CSV table of C-alpha atoms in Angstrom, one decimal:
chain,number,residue,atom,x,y,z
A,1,UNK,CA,133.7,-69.1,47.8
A,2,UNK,CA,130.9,-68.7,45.0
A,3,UNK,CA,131.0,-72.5,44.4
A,4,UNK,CA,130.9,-73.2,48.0
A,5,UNK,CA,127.3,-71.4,48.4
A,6,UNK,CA,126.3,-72.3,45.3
A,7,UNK,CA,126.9,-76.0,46.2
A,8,UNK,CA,125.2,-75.4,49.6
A,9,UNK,CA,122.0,-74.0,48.2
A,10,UNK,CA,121.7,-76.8,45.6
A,11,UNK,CA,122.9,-79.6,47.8
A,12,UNK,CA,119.2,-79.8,49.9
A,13,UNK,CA,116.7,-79.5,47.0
A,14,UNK,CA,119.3,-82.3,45.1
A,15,UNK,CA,119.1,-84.2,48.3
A,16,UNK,CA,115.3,-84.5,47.9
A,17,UNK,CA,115.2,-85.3,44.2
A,18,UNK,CA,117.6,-88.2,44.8
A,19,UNK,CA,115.8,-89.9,47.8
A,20,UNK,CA,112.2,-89.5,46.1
A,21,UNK,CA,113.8,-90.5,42.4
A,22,UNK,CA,115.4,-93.7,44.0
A,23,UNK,CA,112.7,-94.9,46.2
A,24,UNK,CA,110.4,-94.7,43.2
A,25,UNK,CA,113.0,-96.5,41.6
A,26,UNK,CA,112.8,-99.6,43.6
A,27,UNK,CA,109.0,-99.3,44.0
A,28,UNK,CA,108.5,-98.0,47.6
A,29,UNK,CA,105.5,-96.1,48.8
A,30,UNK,CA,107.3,-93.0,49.3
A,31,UNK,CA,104.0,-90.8,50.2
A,32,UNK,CA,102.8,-93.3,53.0
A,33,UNK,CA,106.9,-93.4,54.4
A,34,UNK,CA,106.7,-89.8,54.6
A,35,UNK,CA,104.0,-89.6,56.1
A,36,UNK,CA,104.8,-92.4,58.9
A,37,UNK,CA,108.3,-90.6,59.2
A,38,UNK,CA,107.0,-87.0,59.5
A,39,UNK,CA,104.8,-88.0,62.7
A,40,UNK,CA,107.6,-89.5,64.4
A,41,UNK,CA,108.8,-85.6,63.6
A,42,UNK,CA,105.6,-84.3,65.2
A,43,UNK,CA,105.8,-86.2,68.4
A,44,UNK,CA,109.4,-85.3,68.8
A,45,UNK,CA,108.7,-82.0,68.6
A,46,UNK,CA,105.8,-82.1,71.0
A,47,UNK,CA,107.9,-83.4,73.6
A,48,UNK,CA,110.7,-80.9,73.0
A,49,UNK,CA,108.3,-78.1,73.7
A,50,UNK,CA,108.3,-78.2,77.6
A,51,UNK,CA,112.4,-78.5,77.8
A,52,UNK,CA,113.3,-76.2,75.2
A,53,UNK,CA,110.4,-73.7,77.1
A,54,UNK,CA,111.5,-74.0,80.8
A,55,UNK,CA,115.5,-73.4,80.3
A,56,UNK,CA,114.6,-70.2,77.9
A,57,UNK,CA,112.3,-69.1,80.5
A,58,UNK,CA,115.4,-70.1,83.0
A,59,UNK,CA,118.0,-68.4,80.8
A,60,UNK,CA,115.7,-65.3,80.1
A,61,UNK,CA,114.9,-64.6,83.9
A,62,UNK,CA,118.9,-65.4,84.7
A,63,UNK,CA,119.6,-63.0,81.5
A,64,UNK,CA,117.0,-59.8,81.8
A,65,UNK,CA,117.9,-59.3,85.8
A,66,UNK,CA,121.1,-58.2,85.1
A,67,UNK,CA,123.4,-61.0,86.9
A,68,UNK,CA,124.6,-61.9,83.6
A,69,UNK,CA,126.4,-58.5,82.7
A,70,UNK,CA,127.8,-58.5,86.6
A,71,UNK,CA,129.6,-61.8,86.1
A,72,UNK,CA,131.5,-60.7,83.2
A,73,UNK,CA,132.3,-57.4,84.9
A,74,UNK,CA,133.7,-59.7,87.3
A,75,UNK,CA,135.5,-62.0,84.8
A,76,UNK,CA,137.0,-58.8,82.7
A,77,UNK,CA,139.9,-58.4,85.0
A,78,UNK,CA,140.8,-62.0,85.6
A,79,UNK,CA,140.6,-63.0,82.1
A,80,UNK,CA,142.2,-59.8,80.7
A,81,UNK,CA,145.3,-61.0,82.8
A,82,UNK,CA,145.6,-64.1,81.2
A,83,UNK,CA,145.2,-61.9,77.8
A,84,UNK,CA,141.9,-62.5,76.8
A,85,UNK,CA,140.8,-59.1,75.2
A,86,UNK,CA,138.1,-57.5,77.4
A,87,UNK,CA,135.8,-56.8,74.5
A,88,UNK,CA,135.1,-60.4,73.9
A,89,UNK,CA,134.3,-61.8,77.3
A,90,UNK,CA,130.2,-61.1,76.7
A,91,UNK,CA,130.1,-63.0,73.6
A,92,UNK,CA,132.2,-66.1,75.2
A,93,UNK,CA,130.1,-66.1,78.4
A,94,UNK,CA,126.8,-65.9,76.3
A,95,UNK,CA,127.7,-68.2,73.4
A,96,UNK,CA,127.4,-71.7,75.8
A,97,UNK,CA,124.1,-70.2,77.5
A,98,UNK,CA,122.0,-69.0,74.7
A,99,UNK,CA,122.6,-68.3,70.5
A,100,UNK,CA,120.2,-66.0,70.0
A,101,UNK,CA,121.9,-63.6,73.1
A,102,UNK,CA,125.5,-64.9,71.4
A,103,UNK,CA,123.9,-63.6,67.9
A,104,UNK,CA,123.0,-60.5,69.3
A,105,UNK,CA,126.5,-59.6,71.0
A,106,UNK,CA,128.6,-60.6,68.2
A,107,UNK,CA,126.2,-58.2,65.6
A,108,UNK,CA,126.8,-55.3,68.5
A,109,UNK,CA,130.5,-56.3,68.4
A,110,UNK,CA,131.0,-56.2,64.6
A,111,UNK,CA,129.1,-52.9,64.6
A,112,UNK,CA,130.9,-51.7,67.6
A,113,UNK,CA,134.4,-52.6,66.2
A,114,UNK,CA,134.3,-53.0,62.6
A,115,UNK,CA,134.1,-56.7,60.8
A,116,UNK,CA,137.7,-56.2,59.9
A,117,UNK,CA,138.9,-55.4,63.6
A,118,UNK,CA,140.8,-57.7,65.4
A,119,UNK,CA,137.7,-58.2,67.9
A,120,UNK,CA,135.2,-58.0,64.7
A,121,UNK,CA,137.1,-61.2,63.1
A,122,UNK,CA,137.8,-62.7,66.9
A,123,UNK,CA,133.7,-62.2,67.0
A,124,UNK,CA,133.1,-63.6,63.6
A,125,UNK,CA,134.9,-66.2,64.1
A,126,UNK,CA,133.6,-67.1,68.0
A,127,UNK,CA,130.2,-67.2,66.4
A,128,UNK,CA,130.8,-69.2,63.3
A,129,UNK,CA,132.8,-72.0,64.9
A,130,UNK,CA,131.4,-73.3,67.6
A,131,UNK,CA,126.9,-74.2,68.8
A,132,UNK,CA,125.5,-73.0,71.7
A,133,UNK,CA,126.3,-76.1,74.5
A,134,UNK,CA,122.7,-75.4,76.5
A,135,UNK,CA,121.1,-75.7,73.6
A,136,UNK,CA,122.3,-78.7,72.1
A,137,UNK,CA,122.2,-80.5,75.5
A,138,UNK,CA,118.3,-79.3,76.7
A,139,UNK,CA,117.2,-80.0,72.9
A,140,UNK,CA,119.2,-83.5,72.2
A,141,UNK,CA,118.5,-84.8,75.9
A,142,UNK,CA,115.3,-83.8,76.2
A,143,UNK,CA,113.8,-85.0,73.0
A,144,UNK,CA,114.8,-88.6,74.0
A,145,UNK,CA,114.2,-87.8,78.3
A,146,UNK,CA,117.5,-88.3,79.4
A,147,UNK,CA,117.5,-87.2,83.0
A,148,UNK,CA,121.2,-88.0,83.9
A,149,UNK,CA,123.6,-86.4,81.6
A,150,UNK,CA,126.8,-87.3,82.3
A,151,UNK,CA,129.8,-85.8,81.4
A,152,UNK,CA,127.9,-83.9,78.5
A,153,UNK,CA,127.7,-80.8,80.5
A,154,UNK,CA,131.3,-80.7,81.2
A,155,UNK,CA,132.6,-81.8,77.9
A,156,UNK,CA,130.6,-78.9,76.2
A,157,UNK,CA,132.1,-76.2,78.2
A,158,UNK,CA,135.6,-77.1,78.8
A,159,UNK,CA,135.5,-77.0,74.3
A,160,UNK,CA,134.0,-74.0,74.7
A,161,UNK,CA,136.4,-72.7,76.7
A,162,UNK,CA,139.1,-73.9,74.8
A,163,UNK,CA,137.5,-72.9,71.7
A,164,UNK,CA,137.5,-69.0,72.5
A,165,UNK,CA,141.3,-69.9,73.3
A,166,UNK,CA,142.3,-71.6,70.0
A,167,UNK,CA,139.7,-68.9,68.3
A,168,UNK,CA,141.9,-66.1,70.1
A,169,UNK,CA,145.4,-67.6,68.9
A,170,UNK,CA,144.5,-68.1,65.0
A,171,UNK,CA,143.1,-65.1,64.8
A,172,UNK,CA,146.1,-63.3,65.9
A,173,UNK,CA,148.6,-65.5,64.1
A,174,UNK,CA,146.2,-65.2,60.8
A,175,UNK,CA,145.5,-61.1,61.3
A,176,UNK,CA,147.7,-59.9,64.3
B,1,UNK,CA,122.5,-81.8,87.0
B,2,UNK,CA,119.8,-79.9,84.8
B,3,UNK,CA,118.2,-79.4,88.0
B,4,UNK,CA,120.7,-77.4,89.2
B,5,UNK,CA,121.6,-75.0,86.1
B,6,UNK,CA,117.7,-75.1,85.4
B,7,UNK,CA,116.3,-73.9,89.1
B,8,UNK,CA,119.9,-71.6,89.9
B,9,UNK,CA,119.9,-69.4,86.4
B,10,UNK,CA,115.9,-68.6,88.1
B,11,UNK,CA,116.4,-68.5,91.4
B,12,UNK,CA,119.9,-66.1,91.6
B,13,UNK,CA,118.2,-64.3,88.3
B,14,UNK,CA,115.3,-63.3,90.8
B,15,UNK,CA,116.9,-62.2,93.6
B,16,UNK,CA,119.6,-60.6,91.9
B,17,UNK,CA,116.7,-58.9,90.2
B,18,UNK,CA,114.8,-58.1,93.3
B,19,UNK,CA,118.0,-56.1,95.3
B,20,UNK,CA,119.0,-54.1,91.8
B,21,UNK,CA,115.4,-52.9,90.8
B,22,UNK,CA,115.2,-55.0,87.3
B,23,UNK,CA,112.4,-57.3,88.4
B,24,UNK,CA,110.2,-55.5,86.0
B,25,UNK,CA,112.4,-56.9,83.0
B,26,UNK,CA,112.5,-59.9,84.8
B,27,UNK,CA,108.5,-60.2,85.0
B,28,UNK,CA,108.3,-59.2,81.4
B,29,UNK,CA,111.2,-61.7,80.4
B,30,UNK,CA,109.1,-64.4,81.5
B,31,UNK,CA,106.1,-63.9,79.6
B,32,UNK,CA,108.0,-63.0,76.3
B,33,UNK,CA,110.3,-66.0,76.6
B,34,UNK,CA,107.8,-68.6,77.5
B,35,UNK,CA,106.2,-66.8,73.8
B,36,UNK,CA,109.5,-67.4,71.6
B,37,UNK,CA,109.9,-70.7,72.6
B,38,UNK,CA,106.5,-71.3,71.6
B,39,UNK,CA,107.7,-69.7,68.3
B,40,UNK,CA,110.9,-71.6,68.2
B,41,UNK,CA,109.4,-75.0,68.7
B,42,UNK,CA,107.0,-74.2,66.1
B,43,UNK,CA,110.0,-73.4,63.2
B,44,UNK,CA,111.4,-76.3,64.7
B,45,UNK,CA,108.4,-78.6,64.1
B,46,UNK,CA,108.1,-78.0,60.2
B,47,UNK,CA,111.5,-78.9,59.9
B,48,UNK,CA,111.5,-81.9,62.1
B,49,UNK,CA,108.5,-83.4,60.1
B,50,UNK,CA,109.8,-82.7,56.6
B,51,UNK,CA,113.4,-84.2,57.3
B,52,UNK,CA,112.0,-87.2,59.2
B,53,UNK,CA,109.8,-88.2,57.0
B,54,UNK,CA,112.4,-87.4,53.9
B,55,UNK,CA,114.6,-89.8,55.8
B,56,UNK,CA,112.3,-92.6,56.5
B,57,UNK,CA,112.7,-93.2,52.2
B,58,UNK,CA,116.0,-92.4,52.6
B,59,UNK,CA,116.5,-95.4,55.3
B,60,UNK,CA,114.0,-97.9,53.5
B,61,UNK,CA,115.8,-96.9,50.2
B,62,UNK,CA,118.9,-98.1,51.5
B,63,UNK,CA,120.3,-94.8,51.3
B,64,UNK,CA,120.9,-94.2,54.7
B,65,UNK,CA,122.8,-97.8,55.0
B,66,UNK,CA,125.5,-96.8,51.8
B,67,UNK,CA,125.9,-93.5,53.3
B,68,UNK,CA,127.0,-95.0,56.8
B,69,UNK,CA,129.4,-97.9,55.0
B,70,UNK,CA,130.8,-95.2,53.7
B,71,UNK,CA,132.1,-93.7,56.5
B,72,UNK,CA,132.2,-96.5,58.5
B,73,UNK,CA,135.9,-96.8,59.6
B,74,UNK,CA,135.4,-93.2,61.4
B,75,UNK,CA,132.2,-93.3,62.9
B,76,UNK,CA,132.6,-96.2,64.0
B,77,UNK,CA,136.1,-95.4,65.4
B,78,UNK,CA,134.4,-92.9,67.4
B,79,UNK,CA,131.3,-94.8,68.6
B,80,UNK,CA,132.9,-98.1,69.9
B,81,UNK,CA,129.7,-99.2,71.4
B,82,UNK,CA,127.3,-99.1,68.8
B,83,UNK,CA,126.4,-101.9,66.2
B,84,UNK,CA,128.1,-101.7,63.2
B,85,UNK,CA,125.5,-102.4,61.0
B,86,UNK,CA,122.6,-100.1,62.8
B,87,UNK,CA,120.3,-98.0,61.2
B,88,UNK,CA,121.9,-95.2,63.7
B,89,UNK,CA,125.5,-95.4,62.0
B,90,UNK,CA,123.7,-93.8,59.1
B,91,UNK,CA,121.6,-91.0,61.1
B,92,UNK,CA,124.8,-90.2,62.8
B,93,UNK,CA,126.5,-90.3,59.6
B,94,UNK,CA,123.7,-87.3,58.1
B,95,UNK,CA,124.0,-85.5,60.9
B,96,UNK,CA,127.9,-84.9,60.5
B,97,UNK,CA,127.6,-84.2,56.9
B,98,UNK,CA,124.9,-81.9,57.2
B,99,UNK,CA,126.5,-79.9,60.1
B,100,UNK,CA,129.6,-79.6,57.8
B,101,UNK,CA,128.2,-78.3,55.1
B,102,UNK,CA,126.2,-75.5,57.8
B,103,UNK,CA,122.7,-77.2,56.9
B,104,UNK,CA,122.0,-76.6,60.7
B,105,UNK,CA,118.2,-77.0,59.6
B,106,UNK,CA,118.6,-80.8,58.6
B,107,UNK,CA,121.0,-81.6,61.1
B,108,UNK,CA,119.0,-81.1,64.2
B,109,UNK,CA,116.4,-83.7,63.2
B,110,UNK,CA,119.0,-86.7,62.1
B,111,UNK,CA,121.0,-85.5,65.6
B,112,UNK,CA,117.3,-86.0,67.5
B,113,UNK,CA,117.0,-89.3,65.4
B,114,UNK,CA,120.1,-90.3,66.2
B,115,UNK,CA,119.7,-89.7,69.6
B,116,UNK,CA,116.4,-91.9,69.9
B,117,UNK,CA,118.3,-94.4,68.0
B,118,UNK,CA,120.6,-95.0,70.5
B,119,UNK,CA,118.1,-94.6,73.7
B,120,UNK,CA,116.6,-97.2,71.9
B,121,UNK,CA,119.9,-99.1,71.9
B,122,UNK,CA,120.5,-98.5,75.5
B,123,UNK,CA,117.3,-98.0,77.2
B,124,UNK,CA,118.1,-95.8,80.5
B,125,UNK,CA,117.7,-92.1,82.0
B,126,UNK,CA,121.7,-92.0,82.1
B,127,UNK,CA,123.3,-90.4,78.8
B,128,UNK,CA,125.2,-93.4,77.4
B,129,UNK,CA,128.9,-93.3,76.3
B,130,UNK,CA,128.0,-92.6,72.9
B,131,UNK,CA,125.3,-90.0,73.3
B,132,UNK,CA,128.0,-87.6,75.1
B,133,UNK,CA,130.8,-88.3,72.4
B,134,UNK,CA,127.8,-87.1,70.1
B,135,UNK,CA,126.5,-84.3,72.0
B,136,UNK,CA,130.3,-83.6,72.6
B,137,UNK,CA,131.0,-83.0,69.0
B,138,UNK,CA,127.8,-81.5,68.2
B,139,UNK,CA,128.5,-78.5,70.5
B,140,UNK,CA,132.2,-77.9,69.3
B,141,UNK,CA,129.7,-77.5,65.8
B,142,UNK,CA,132.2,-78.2,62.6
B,143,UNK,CA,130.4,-75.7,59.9
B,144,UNK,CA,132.3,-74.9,56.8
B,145,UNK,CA,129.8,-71.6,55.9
B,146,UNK,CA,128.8,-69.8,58.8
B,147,UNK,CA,125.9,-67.7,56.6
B,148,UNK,CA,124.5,-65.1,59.7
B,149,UNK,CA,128.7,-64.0,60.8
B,150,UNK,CA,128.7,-63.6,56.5
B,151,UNK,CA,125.8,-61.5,56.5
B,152,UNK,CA,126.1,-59.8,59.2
B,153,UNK,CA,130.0,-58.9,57.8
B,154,UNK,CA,128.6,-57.6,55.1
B,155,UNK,CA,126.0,-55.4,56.5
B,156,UNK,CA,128.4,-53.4,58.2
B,157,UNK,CA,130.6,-53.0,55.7
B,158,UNK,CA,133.3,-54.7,55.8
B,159,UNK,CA,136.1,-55.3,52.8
B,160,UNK,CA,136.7,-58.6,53.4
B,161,UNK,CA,133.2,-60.5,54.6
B,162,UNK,CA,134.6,-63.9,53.3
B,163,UNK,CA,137.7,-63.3,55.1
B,164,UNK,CA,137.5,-65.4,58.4
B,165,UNK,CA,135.3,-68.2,57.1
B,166,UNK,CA,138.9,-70.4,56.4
B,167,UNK,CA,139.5,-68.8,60.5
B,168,UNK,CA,136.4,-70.4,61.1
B,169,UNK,CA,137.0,-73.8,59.4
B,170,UNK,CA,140.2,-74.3,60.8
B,171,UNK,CA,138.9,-73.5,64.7
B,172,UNK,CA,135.9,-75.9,64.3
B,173,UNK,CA,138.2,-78.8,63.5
B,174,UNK,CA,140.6,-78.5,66.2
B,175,UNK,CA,138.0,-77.8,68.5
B,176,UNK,CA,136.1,-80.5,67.7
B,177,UNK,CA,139.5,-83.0,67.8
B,178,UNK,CA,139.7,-81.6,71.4
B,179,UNK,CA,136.4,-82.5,72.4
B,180,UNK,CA,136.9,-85.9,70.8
B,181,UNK,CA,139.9,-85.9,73.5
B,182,UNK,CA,138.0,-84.2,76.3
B,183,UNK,CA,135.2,-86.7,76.0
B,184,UNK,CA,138.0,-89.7,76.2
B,185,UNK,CA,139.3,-88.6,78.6
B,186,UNK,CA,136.3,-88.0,80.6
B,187,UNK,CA,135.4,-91.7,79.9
B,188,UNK,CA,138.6,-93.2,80.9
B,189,UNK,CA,138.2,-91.6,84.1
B,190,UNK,CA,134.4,-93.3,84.3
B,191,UNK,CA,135.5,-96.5,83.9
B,192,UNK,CA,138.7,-96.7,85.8
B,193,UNK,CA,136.6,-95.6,88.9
């Protein structure tokens, strides 16, 4: 586990040597490439501002009424049925909408439960393994205006949903 | 589609709002929101012009090219309709390596790349085939250190902290096979119709 984080703190500033030491090798104007490559960077990012804005706005209005915390009162009893433990029905309704609410539940969760709970690791392991779908989709799509998004939308969340099921059952053949 | 999702989260937001007496969290929720993603975009923007402009070298060094031959015989495999020999097979390539090894930072800007990269390819306001597959993987999210779950783990204590990052690794990979199947499947269905 040491090596693995020690591998991923070096890997980025080894990354950079390698790039700059090899385009100096074969005589490039690194500086000037940078530059030109960094403003394509700039204008992506100034056309990301108004999607990534209007769905937080969206997901923040949708979130702070309150409907949010109704659905899953709503889901807890259908979803306990099929023997998906009530306690983690927030996280996997918020994880596809918005990470930093997903962040938020699974840290109330841990503290909540205990990291080494069944619903601390379940949490732990929600969070870990899978990116919020929203987010990918309004960031990816908008940076390049796609209006028509096909099946994205649908992909996404049907892995979602069946990554909180494959989540639930290696967590309990692992630690149950 | 992103109409709908977009204009309903607001719309059923406000009215649920309005009947339950939140609207004042609501009212405050869009001013503070329309502020962090302000603040998001900004974090966002330092990273997007260090990475891009790290991998412009990168792609006239030819590193970006030996990186993607590499891989080839998967990426390929799962982006049938892309050229071969495109700079994109190498930003696609990045982006899968650095989402493995949980660099979510330098991910995002070779996924963005990637994504222009194949608008490019396929000009059009419809997603093409391979922009789902990729959005479709990147949302399953394979990350082999999941470094906020470990921190938080340790913060409250717990005995183990390291003990469901193998969990983790093994859930990312079969969900990301299944949305590699999902998103088949969804095609098939496309073009049978």
């Amino acid at each position: 586990m040491e090596f693995i984080s020690m591998v991923s703190m070096v890997v980025i500033p080894l990354f950079v040597l390698i790039v700059l030491a090899i385009g100096t090798y074969k005589k490039l104007p690194t500086y000037d490439l940078f530059v030109e490559g960094g403003k394509e960077g700039l204008s992506m990012a100034v056309s990301l501002l108004p999607h990534l804005l209007g769905m937080l706005v969206s997901i923040a209005i949708f979130r702070s009424s309150g409907v949010l915390d109704y659905m899953i009162d709503l889901f807890a009893p259908i979803l306990s049925f099929v023997q998906i433990p009530k306690d983690i029905i927030p996280l996997a309704l918020t994880k596809p909408i918005s990470g930093t609410a997903a962040l938020a539940v699974t840290a109330d969760l841990i503290k909540s439960f205990g990291p080494d709970s069944f619903i601390g690791r379940l949490a732990s392991t929600m969070q870990g393994s899978s990116d919020t779908t929203l987010y990918v989709i309004t960031v990816y799509f908008g940076s390049v205006g796609i209006k028509k998004m096909g099946d994205a939308l649908k992909v996404g969340l049907l892995t979602d949903l069946i990554g909180i099921i494959i989540a639930i059952m290696i967590i309990t053949i692992l630690f149950g | 589609m992103v109409h709908l999702i977009w204009a309903g989260l607001a719309c059923i937001g406000i009215v649920y709002a309005l009947f339950n007496g939140t609207i004042g969290d609501v009212n405050e929720a869009i001013f503070s929101s329309a502020n962090e993603a302000i603040q998001l975009v900004i974090g966002l923007t330092s990273i997007l012009v260090f990475w891009l402009g790290l991998m412009k070298i990168a792609e006239k060094a030819n590193i970006l090219a030996g990186l993607s031959r590499l891989f080839r015989p998967v990426v390929s495999k799962l982006f049938p309709d892309l050229p071969r020999n495109h700079p994109v097979m190498g930003y696609i390539t990045s982006n899968f390596i650095a989402n493995i090894f949980g660099l979510g930072n330098a991910a995002t800007p070779l996924g963005l790349k990637a994504m222009k990269e194949m608008k490019q390819l396929e000009p059009s306001e419809q997603a093409s085939r391979s922009m789902v597959t990729f959005l479709a993987i990147n949302t399953a999210g394979v990350t082999l250190i999941p470094t906020t779950v470990l921190a938080l783990r340790i913060q409250h204590g717990s005995v183990a902290p390291t003990e469901t990052v193998a969990a983790t690794m093994i859930v990312s990979i079969l969900t990301t096979t299944f949305a590699i199947i999902i998103d088949r499947l969804f095609h098939y269905k496309r073009v049978r119709k």
